[in-house]
Coordinates of C-alpha atoms and ligand atoms in Angstrom, one line a residue:
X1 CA -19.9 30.5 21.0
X2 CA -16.8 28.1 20.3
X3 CA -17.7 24.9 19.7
X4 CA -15.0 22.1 20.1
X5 CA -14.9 19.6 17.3
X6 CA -11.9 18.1 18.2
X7 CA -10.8 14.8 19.4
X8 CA -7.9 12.5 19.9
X9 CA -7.4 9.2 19.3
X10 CA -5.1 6.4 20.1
X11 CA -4.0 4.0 17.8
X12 CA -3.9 0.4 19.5
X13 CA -1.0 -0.8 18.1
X14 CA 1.3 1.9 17.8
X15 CA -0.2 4.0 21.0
X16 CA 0.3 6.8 19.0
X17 CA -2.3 9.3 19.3
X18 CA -3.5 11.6 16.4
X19 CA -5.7 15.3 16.1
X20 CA -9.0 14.9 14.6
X21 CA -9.4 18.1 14.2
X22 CA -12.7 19.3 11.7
X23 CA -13.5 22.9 13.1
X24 CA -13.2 24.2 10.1
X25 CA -15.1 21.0 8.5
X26 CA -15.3 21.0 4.7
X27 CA -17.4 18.6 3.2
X28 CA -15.6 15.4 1.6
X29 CA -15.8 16.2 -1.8
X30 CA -13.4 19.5 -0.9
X31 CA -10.5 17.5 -0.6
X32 CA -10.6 16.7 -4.2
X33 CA -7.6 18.2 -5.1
X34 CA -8.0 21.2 -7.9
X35 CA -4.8 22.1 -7.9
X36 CA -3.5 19.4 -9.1
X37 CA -0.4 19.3 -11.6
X38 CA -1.0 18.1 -14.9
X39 CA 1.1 15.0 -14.6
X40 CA 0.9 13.4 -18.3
X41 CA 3.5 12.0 -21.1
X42 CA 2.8 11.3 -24.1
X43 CA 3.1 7.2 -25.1
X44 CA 5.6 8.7 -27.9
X45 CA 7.8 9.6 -24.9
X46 CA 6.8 7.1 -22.5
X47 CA 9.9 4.8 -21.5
X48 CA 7.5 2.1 -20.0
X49 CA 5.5 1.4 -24.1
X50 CA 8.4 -0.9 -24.8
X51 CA 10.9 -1.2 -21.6
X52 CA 13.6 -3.0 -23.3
X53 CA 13.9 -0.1 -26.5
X54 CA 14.4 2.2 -23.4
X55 CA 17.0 0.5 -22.2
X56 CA 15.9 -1.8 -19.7
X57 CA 17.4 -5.0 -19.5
X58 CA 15.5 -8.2 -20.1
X59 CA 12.0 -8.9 -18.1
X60 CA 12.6 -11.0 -15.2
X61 CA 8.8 -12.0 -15.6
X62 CA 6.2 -11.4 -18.4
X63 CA 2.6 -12.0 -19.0
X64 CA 1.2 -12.1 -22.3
X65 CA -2.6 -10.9 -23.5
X66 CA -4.5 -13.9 -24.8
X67 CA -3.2 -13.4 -28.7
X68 CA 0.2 -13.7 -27.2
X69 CA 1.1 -10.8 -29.6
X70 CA 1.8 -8.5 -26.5
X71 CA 2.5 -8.2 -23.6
X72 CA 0.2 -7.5 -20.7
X73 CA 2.2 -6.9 -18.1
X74 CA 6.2 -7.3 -17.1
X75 CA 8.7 -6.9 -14.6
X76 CA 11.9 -4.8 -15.0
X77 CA 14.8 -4.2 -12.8
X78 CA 14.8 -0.8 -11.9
X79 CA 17.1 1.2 -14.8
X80 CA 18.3 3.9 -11.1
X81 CA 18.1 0.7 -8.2
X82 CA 18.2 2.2 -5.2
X83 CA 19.9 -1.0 -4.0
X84 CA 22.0 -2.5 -6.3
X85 CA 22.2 -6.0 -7.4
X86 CA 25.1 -8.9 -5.4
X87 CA 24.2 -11.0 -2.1
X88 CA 27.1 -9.6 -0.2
X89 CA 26.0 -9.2 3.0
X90 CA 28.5 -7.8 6.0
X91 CA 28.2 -5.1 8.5
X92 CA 31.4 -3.4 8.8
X93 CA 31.9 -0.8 11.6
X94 CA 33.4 3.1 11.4
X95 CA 33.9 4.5 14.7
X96 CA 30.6 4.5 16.3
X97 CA 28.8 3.7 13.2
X98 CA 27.7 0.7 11.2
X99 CA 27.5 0.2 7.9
X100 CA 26.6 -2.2 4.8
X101 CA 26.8 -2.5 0.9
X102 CA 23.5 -1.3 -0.7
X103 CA 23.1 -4.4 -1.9
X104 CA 19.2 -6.0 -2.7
X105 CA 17.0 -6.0 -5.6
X106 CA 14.7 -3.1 -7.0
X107 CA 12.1 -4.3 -9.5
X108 CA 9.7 -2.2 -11.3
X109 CA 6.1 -3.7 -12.1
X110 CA 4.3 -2.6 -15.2
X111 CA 1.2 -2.7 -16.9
X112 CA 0.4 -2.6 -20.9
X113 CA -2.2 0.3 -21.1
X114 CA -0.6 3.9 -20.8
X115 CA -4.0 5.3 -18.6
X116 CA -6.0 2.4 -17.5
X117 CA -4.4 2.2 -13.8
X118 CA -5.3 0.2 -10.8
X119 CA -9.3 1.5 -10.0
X120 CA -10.5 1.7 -14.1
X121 CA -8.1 -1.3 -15.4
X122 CA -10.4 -5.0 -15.7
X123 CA -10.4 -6.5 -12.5
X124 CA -8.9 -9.8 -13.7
X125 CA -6.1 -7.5 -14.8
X126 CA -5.5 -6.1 -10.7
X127 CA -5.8 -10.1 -9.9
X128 CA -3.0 -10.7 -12.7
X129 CA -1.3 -7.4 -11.3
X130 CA -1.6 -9.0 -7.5
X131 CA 0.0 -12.4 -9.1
X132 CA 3.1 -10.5 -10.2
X133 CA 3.7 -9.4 -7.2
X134 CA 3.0 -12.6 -5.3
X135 CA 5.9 -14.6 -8.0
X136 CA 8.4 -11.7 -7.7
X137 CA 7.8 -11.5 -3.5
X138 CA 8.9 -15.5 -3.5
X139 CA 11.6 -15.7 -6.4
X140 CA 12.9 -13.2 -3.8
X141 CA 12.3 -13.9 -0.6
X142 CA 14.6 -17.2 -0.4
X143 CA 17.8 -15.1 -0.9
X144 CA 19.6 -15.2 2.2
X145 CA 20.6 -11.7 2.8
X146 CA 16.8 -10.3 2.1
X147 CA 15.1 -9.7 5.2
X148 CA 12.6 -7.6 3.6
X149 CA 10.1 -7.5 0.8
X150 CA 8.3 -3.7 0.4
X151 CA 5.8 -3.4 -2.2
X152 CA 4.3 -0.2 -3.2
X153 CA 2.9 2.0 -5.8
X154 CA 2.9 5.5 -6.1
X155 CA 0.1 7.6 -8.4
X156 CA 0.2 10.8 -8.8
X157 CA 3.0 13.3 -9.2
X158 CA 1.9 14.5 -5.6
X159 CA 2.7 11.1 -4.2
X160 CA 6.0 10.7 -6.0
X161 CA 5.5 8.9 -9.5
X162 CA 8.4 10.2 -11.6
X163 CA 6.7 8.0 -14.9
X164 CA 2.3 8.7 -15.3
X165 CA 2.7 4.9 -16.8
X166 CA 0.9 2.1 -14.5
X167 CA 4.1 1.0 -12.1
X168 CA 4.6 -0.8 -8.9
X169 CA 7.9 -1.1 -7.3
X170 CA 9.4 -3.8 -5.2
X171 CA 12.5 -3.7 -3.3
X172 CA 14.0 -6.5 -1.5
X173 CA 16.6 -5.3 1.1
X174 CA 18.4 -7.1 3.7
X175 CA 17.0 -4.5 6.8
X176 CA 13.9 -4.3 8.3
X177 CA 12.4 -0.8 7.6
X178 CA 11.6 1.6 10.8
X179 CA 7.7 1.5 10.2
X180 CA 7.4 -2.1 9.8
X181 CA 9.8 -2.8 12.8
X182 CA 7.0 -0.6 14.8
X183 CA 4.1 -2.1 13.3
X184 CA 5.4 -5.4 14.3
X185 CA 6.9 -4.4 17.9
X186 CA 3.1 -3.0 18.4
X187 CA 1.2 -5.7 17.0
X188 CA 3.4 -8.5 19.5
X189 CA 3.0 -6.6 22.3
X190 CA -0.6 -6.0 22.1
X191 CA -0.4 -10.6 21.5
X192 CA 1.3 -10.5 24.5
X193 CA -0.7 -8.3 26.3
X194 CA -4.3 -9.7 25.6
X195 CA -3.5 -13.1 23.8
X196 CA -5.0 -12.1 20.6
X197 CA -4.2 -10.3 17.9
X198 CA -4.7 -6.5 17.4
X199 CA -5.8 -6.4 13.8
X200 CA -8.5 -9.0 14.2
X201 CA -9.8 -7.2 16.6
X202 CA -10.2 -4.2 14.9
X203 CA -11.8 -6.6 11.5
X204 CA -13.9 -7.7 13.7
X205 CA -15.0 -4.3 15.4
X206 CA -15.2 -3.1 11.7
X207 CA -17.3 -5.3 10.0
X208 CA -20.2 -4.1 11.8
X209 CA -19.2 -0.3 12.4
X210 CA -19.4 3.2 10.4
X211 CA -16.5 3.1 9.3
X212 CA -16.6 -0.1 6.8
X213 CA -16.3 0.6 3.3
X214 CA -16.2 -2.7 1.4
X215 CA -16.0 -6.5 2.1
X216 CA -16.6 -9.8 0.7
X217 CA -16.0 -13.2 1.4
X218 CA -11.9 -13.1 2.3
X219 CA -11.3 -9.1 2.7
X220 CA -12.3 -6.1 4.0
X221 CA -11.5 -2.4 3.1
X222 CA -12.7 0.4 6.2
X223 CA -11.2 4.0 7.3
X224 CA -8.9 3.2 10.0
X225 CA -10.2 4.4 13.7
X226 CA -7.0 6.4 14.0
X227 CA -5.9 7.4 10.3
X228 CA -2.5 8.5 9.4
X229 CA -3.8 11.1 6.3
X230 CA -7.1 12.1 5.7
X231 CA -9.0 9.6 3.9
X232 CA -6.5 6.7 4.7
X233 CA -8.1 3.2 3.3
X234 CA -7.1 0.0 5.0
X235 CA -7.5 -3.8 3.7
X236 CA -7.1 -6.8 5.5
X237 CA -8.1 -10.2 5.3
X238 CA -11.1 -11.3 7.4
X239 CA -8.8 -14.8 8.3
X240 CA -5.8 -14.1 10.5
X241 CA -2.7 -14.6 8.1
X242 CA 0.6 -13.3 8.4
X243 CA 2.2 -13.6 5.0
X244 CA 0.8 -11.9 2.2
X245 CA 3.1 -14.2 -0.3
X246 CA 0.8 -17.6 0.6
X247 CA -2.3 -15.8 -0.8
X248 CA -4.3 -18.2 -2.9
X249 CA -5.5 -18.0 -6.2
X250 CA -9.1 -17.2 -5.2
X251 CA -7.7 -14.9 -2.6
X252 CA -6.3 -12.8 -5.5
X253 CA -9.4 -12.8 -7.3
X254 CA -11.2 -11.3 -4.1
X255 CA -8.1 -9.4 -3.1
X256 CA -8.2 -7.5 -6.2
X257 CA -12.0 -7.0 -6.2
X258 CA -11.4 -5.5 -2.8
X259 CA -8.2 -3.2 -3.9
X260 CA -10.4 -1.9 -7.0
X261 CA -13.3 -0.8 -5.0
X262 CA -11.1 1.3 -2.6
X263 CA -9.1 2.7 -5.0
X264 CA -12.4 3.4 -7.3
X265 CA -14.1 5.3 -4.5
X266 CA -10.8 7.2 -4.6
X267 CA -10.5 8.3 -7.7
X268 CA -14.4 9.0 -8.2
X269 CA -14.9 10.5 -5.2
X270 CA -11.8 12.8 -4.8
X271 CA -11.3 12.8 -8.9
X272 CA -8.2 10.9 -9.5
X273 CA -6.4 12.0 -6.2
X274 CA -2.0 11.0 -6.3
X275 CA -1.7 7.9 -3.1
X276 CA 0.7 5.6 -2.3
X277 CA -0.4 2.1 -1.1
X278 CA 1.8 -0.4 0.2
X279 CA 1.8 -4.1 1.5
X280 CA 2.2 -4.8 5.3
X281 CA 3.5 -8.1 5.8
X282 CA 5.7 -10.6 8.0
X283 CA 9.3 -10.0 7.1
X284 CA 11.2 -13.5 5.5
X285 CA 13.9 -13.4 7.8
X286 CA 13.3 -16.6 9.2
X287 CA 12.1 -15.7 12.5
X288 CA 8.3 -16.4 13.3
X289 CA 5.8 -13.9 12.7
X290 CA 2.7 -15.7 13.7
X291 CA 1.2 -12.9 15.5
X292 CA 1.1 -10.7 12.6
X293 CA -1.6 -9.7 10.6
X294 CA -1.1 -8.9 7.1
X295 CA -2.5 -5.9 5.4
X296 CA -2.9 -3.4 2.6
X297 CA -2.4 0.8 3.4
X298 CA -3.9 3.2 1.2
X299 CA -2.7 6.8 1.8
X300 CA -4.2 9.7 -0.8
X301 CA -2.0 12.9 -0.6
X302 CA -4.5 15.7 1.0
X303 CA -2.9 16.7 4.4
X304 CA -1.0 20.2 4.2
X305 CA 0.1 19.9 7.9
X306 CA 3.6 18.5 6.7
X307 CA 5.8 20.5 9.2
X308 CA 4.1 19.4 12.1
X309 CA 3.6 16.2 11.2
X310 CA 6.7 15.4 10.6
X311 CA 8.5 17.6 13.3
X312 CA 6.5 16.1 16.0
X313 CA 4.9 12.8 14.7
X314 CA 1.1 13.7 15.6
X315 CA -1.0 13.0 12.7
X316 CA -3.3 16.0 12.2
X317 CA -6.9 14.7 10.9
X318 CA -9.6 17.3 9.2
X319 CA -12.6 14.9 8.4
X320 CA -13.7 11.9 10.3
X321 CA -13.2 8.4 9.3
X322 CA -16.4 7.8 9.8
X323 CA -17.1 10.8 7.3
X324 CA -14.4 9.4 5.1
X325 CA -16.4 6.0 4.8
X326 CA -20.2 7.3 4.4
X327 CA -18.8 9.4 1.2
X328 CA -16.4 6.8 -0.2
X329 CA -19.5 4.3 0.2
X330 CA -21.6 5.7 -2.3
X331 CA -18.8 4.9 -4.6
X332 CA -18.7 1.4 -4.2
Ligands
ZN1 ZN1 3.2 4.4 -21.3
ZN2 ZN1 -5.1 -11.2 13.0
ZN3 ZN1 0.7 -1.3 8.3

């Protein structure tokens, strides 16, 4: 006898719906990828030990460890930008297409120790990590022509690192990206719709549902209802806020507690999976974002569905969220 195990969801902000699909269910820990490249350097050869003897220019921020001897973290304009540096700003037109001058910043964010990343490093250090990000998102953000601020870090070979050292990249670009155009088109319709705000909706469903991981006083880490990859990690804070660059001091301290415990379960309970996270947040275009709901997206590489994910756009799901959570819980 066949048994049906699977399901489709809908996503409330984006209406998209995806496959849930666990017929052939595997337990959690079977998406721990075995496979997995070795994806090492040695320090001898790693650019990132000392970015200015590699030839990167001058930090455009440092922090110092507490003897002052070394550093403990720096930002670096990216060596291969993929905008380059000048505020020209103009859209010129060819025929039926538009076009514009790659102009913006690309800043690369680095920590001191060669293997401690993100979910082992001292949490004070993801706070400090958080607060780099925070200065380099408003020395930024009042340039004219940037529109957009996209923070993210890739781990793993799988999810794109090209460097094993510790890194987050920032680029500032005068458009705003497809995804976050969508994100924001669904989250103000679904304000306009039913006068409140999708994401608090969903914090508030999830606080008390199967699918919470983590929370404490200002955030909150849960499998999405409708993931995007399997084992997809959300954060949000509790308070509706719409720019991630006014978080607080204590924010960041909580913020970083928050980040740590998701990407811990992570990397104990899949053993040191490659994921990309990235920051959601209101654009700094000037226009007002009210209705939007900052967050954090946590997406391990585990899905092998690739073609038809990305021929069709349906997400194709082989555990549960609510699986996803119960595992990563005992992690915590
Ligand atoms: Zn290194
Ligand atoms: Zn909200
Ligand atoms: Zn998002």
């Amino acid at each position: 006898m066949e048994i049906n195990n699977s399901e489709l969801r809908q996503d409330i902000i984006s209406k998209d719906w995806a496959i849930i699909a666990v017929g052939r269910a595997k337990r959690p820990q079977l998406f721990a990828n075995k496979n997995k490249e070795k994806f090492e350097q040695s320090i001898i050869e790693c650019p990132f030990e000392n970015p200015q003897a590699s030839g990167h220019g001058e930090p455009v921020l440092i922090y110092y460890k507490n003897n002052k001897k070394d550093w403990n973290l720096q930002v670096i304009k990216n060596k291969y930008p993929m905008l380059s540096s000048g505020d020209y700003f103009k859209i010129t037109k060819e025929g039926p297409y538009s076009l514009m001058p790659g102009n913006g910043f690309h800043e690369i964010i680095i920590t001191r120790d060669h293997k401690k990343h993100l979910a082992i490093m001292p949490t004070e250090n993801v706070a400090e990590v958080i607060k780099a990000y925070q200065e380099r998102y408003l020395a930024l953000m009042n340039y004219d022509f940037i529109n957009y601020i996209f923070i993210f870090h890739n781990h793993g070979k799988e999810a794109g690192a090209s460097i094993p050292h510790p890194h987050t990249q920032l680029v500032a670009m005068p458009i705003l990206p497809a995804d976050v155009k969508r994100s924001l088109e669904g989250a103000k319709k679904y304000q306009d719709e039913y006068k409140k705000c999708a994401h608090c909706e969903m914090i508030a469903w999830e606080r008390e549902e199967k699918r919470l991981i983590f929370q404490n006083e200002y955030f909150i880490v849960f499998a999405p209802f409708v993931p995007r990859v399997n084992f997809e990690l959300r954060i949000y804070p509790h308070q509706h806020l719409s720019n991630f660059e006014k978080i607080t001091e204590t924010e960041r301290k909580y913020l970083a507690e928050a980040l740590q415990k998701a990407l811990y379960s992570l990397y104990k309970g899949l053993k040191n999976p490659a994921y990309n996270f990235f920051i959601h947040t209101a654009p700094c275009d000037g226009k007002d974002y009210n209705y939007y709901h900052w967050h954090i997206e946590i997406l391990p590489k585990t899905n092998t569905w690739a073609g038809l994910e990305l021929g069709t756009g349906v997400e194709v799901l082989t555990i549960k969220p609510e699986e996803v959570a119960k595992f990563l819980r005992e992690f915590i």
